[in-house]
Coordinates of N, CA and C in Angstrom, one line a residue:
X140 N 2.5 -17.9 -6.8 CA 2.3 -16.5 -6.5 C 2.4 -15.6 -7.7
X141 N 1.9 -16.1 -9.1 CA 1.7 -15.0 -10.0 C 1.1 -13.4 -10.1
X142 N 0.1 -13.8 -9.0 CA -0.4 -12.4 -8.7 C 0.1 -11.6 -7.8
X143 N 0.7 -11.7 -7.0 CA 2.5 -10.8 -6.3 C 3.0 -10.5 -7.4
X144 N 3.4 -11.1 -8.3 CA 4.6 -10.6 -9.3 C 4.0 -9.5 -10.1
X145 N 2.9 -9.6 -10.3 CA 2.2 -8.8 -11.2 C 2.0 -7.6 -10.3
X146 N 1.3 -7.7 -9.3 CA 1.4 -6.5 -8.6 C 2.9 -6.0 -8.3
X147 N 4.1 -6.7 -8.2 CA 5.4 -6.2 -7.9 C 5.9 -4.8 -9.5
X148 N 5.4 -5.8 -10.6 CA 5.8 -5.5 -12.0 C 4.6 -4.3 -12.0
X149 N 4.0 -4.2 -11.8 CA 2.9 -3.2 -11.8 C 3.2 -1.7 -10.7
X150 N 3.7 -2.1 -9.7 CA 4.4 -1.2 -8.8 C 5.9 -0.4 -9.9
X151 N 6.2 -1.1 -10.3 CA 7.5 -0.8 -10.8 C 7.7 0.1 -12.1
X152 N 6.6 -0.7 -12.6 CA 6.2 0.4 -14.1 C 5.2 1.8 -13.7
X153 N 4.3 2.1 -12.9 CA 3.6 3.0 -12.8 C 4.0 3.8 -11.8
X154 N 3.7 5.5 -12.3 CA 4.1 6.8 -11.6 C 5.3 6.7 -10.8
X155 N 5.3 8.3 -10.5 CA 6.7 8.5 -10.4 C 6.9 8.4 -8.5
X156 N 5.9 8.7 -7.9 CA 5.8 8.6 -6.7 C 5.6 7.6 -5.6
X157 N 6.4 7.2 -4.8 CA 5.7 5.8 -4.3 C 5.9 5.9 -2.6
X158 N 5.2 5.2 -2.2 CA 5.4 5.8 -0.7 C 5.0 4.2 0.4
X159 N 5.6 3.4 0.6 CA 5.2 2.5 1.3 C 5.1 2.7 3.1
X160 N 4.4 1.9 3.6 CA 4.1 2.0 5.1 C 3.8 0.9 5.5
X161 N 4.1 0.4 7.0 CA 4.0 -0.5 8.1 C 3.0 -0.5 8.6
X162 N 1.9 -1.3 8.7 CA 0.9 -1.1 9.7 C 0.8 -2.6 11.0
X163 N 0.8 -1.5 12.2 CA 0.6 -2.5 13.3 C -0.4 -2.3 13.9
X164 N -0.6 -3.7 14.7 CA -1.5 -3.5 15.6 C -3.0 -4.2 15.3
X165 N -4.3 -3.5 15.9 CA -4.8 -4.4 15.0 C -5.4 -3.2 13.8
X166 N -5.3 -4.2 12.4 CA -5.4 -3.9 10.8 C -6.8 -4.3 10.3
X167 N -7.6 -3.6 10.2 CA -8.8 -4.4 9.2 C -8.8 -3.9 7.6
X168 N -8.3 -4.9 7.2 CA -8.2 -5.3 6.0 C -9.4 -4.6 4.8
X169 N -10.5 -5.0 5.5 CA -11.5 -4.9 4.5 C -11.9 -3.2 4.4
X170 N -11.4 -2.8 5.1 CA -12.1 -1.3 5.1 C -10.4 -0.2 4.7
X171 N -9.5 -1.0 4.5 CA -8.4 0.0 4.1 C -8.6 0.6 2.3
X172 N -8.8 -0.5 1.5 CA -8.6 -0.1 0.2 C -10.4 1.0 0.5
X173 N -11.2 0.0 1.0 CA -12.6 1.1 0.3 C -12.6 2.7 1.2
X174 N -12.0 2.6 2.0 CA -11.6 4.3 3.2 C -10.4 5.0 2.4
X175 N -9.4 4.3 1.8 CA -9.0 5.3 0.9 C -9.1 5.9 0.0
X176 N -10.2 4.7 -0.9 CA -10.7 5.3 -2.4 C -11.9 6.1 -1.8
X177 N -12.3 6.3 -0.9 CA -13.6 7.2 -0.4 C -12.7 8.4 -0.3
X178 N -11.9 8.6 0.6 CA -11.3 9.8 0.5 C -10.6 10.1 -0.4
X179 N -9.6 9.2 -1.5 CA -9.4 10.3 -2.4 C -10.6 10.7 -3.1
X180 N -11.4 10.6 -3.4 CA -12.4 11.3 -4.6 C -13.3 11.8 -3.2
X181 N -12.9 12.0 -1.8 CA -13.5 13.7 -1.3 C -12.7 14.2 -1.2
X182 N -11.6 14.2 -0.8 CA -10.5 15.4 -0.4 C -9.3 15.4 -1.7
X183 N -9.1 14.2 -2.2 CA -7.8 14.0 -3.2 C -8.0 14.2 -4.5
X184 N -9.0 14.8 -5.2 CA -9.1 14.1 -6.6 C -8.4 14.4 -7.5
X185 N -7.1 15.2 -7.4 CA -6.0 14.9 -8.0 C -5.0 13.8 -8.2
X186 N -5.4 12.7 -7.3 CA -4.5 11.8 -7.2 C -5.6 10.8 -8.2
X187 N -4.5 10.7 -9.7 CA -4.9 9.4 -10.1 C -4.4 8.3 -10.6
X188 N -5.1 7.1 -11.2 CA -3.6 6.3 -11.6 C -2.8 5.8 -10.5
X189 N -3.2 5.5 -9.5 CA -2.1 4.7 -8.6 C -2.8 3.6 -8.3
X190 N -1.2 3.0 -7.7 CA -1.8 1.6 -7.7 C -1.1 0.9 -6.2
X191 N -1.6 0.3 -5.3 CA -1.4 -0.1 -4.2 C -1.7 -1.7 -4.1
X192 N -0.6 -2.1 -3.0 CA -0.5 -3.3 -2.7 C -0.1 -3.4 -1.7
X193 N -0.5 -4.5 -0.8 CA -0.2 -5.1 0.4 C -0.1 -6.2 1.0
X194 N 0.5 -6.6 2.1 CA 0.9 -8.0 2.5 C 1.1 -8.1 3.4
X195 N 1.1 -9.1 4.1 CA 1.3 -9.5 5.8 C 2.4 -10.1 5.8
X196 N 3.0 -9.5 6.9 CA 4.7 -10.1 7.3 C 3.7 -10.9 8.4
X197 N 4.8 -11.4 9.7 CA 4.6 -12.1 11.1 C 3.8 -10.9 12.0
X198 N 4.2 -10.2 12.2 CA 3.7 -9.2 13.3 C 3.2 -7.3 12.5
X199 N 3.1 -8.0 11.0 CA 2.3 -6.8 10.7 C 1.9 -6.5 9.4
X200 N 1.3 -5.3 8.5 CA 1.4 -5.6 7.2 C 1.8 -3.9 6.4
X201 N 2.4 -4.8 5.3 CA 3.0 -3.8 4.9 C 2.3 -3.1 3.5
X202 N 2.1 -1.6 3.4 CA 1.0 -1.3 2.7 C 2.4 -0.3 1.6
X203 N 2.1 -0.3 -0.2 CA 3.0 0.4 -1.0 C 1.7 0.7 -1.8
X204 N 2.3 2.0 -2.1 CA 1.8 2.9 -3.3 C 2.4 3.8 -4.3
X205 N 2.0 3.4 -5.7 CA 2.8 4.4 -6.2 C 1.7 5.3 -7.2
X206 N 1.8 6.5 -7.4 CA 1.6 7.3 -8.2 C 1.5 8.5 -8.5
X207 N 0.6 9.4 -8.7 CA 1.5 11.1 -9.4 C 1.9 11.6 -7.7
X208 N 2.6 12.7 -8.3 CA 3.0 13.6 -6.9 C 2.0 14.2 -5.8
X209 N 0.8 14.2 -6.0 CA -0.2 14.3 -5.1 C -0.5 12.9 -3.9
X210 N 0.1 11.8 -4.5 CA 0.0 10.6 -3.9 C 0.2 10.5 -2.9
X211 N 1.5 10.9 -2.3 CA 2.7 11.0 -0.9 C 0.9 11.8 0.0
X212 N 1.0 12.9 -0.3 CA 0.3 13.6 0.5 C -0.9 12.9 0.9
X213 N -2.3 12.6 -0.2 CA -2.8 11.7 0.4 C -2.9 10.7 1.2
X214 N -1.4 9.9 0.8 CA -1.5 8.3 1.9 C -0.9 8.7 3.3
X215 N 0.0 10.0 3.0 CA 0.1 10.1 4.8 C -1.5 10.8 5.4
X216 N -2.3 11.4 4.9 CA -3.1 11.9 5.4 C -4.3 10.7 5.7
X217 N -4.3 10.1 4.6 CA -5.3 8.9 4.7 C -4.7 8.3 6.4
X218 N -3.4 7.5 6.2 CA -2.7 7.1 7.3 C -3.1 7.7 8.8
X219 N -3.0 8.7 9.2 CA -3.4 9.3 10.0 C -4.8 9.0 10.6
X220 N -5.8 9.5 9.2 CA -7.3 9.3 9.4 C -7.2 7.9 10.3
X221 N -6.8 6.6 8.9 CA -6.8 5.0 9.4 C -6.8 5.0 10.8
X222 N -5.7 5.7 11.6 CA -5.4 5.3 13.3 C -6.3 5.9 14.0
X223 N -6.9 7.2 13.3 CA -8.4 7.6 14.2 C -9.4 7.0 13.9
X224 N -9.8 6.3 12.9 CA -11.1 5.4 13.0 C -11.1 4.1 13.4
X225 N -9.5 3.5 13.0 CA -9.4 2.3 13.9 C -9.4 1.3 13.2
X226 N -8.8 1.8 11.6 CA -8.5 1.0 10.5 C -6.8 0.2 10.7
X227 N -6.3 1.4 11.5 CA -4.9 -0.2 11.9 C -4.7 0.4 13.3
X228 N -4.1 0.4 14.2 CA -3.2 0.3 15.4 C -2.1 1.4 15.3
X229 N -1.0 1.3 14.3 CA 0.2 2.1 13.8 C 0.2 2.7 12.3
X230 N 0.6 3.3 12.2 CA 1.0 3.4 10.7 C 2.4 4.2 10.4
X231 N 3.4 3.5 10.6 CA 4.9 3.9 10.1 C 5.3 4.0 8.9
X232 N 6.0 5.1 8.4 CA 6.4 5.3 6.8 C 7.7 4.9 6.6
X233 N 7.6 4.0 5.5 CA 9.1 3.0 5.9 C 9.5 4.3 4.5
X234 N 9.3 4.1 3.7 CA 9.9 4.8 2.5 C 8.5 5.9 1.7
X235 N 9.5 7.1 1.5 CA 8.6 7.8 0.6 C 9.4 8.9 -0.3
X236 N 8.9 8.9 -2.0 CA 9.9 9.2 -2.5 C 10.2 9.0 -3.7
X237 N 10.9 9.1 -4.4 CA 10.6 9.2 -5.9 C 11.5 8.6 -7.2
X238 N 12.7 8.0 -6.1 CA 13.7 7.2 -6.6 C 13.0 5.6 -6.9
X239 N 12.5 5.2 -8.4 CA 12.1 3.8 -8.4 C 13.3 2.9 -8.0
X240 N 13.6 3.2 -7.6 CA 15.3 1.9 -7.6 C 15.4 1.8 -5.9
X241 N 15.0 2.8 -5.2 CA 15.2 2.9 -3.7 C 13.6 2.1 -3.1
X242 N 12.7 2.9 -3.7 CA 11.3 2.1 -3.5 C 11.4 1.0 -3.7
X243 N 11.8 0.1 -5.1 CA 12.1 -1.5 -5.1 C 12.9 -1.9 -4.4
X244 N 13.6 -1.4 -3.8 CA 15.1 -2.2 -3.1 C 13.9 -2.2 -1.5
X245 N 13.4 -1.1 -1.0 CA 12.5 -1.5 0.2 C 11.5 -2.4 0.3
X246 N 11.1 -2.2 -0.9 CA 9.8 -3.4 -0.9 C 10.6 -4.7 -0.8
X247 N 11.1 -5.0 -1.7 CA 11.7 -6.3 -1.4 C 12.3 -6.7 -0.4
X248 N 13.0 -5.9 0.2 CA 13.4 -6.2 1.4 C 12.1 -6.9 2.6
X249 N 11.2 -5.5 2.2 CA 9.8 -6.0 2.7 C 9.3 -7.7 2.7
X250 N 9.4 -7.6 1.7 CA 9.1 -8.8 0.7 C 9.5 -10.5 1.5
X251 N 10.9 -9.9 1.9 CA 11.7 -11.1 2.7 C 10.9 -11.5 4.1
X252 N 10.0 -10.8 4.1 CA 9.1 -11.3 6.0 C 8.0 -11.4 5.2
X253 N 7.7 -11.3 4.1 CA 5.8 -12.1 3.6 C 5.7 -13.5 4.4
X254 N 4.6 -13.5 4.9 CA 4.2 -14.4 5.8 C 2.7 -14.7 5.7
X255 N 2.5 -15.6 4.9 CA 1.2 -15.8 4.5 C 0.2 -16.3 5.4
X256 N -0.8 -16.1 5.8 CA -1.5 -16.8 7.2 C -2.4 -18.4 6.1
X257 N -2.9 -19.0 6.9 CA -3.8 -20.5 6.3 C -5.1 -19.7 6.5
X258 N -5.8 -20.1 5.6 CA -7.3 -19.7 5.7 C -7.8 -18.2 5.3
X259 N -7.0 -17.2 4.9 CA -6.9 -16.0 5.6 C -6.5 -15.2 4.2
X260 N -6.8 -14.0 3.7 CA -6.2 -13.4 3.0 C -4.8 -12.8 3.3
X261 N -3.2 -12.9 2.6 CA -2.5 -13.0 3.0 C -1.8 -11.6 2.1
X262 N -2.4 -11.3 1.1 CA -1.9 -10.0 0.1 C -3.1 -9.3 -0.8
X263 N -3.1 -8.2 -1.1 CA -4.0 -7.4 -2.3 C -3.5 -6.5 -2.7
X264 N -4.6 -6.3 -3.1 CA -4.3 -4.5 -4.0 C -5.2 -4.3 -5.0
X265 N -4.7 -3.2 -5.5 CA -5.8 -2.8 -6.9 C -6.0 -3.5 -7.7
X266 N -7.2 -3.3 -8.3 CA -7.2 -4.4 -9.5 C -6.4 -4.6 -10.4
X267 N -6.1 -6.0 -10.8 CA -5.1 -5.8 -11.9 C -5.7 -6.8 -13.2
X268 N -5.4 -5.9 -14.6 CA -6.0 -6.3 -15.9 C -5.6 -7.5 -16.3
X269 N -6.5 -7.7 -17.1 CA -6.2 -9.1 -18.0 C -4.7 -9.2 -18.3
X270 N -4.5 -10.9 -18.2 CA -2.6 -11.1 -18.1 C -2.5 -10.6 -19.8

């Protein structure tokens, strides 16, 4: 699982803002990353530079983001959108906030219910650059 760690180490080093969330219910995967890069560049385009990652526990998945201070506001607003189009079921804000040390200590915790499915994409996120 090198490319977890990279996204974990890439969460850690970038922006000051980070904001993770729970999503239940049902989740479609494929339309979360391209519905929120659609809406930041119409309503957000102050937010830049962030970087997101996600993962599937047993009964749901967990979505983190970090980057400038405009960030927070976007992903709860995106969030919202998500449950009215039918991009997930729930969307709970487990942490949001600006302490890197409180953000890492949740994710990981997160981290403890990764639950990979067979066949199935089990994690992503932003692209990440040459090792």
């Amino acid at each position: 699982m090198p490319t977890i760690k990279r996204h974990i180490e890439t969460l850690q080093k970038e922006g000051f803002h980070s904001v993770v969330y729970e999503l239940k219910g049902r989740i479609d995967l494929k339309r979360l990353g391209r519905h929120f890069n659609m809406m930041l560049k119409r309503r957000h385009p102050d937010v830049t530079n962030y970087h997101f990652f996600w993962f599937r526990t047993k009964e749901s998945v967990i979505v983190s983001y970090v980057g400038n201070m405009f960030l927070v506001d976007a992903v709860e607003d995106f969030m919202n959108k998500a449950i009215q189009i039918g991009i997930a079921g729930t969307a709970d804000e487990v942490f949001s906030g600006r302490d890197k040390g409180l953000f890492m200590g949740k994710l990981k915790q997160c981290l403890t219910h990764f639950s990979p499915k067979p066949s199935t994409r089990s994690y992503g996120g932003s692209q990440l650059g040459p090792i």
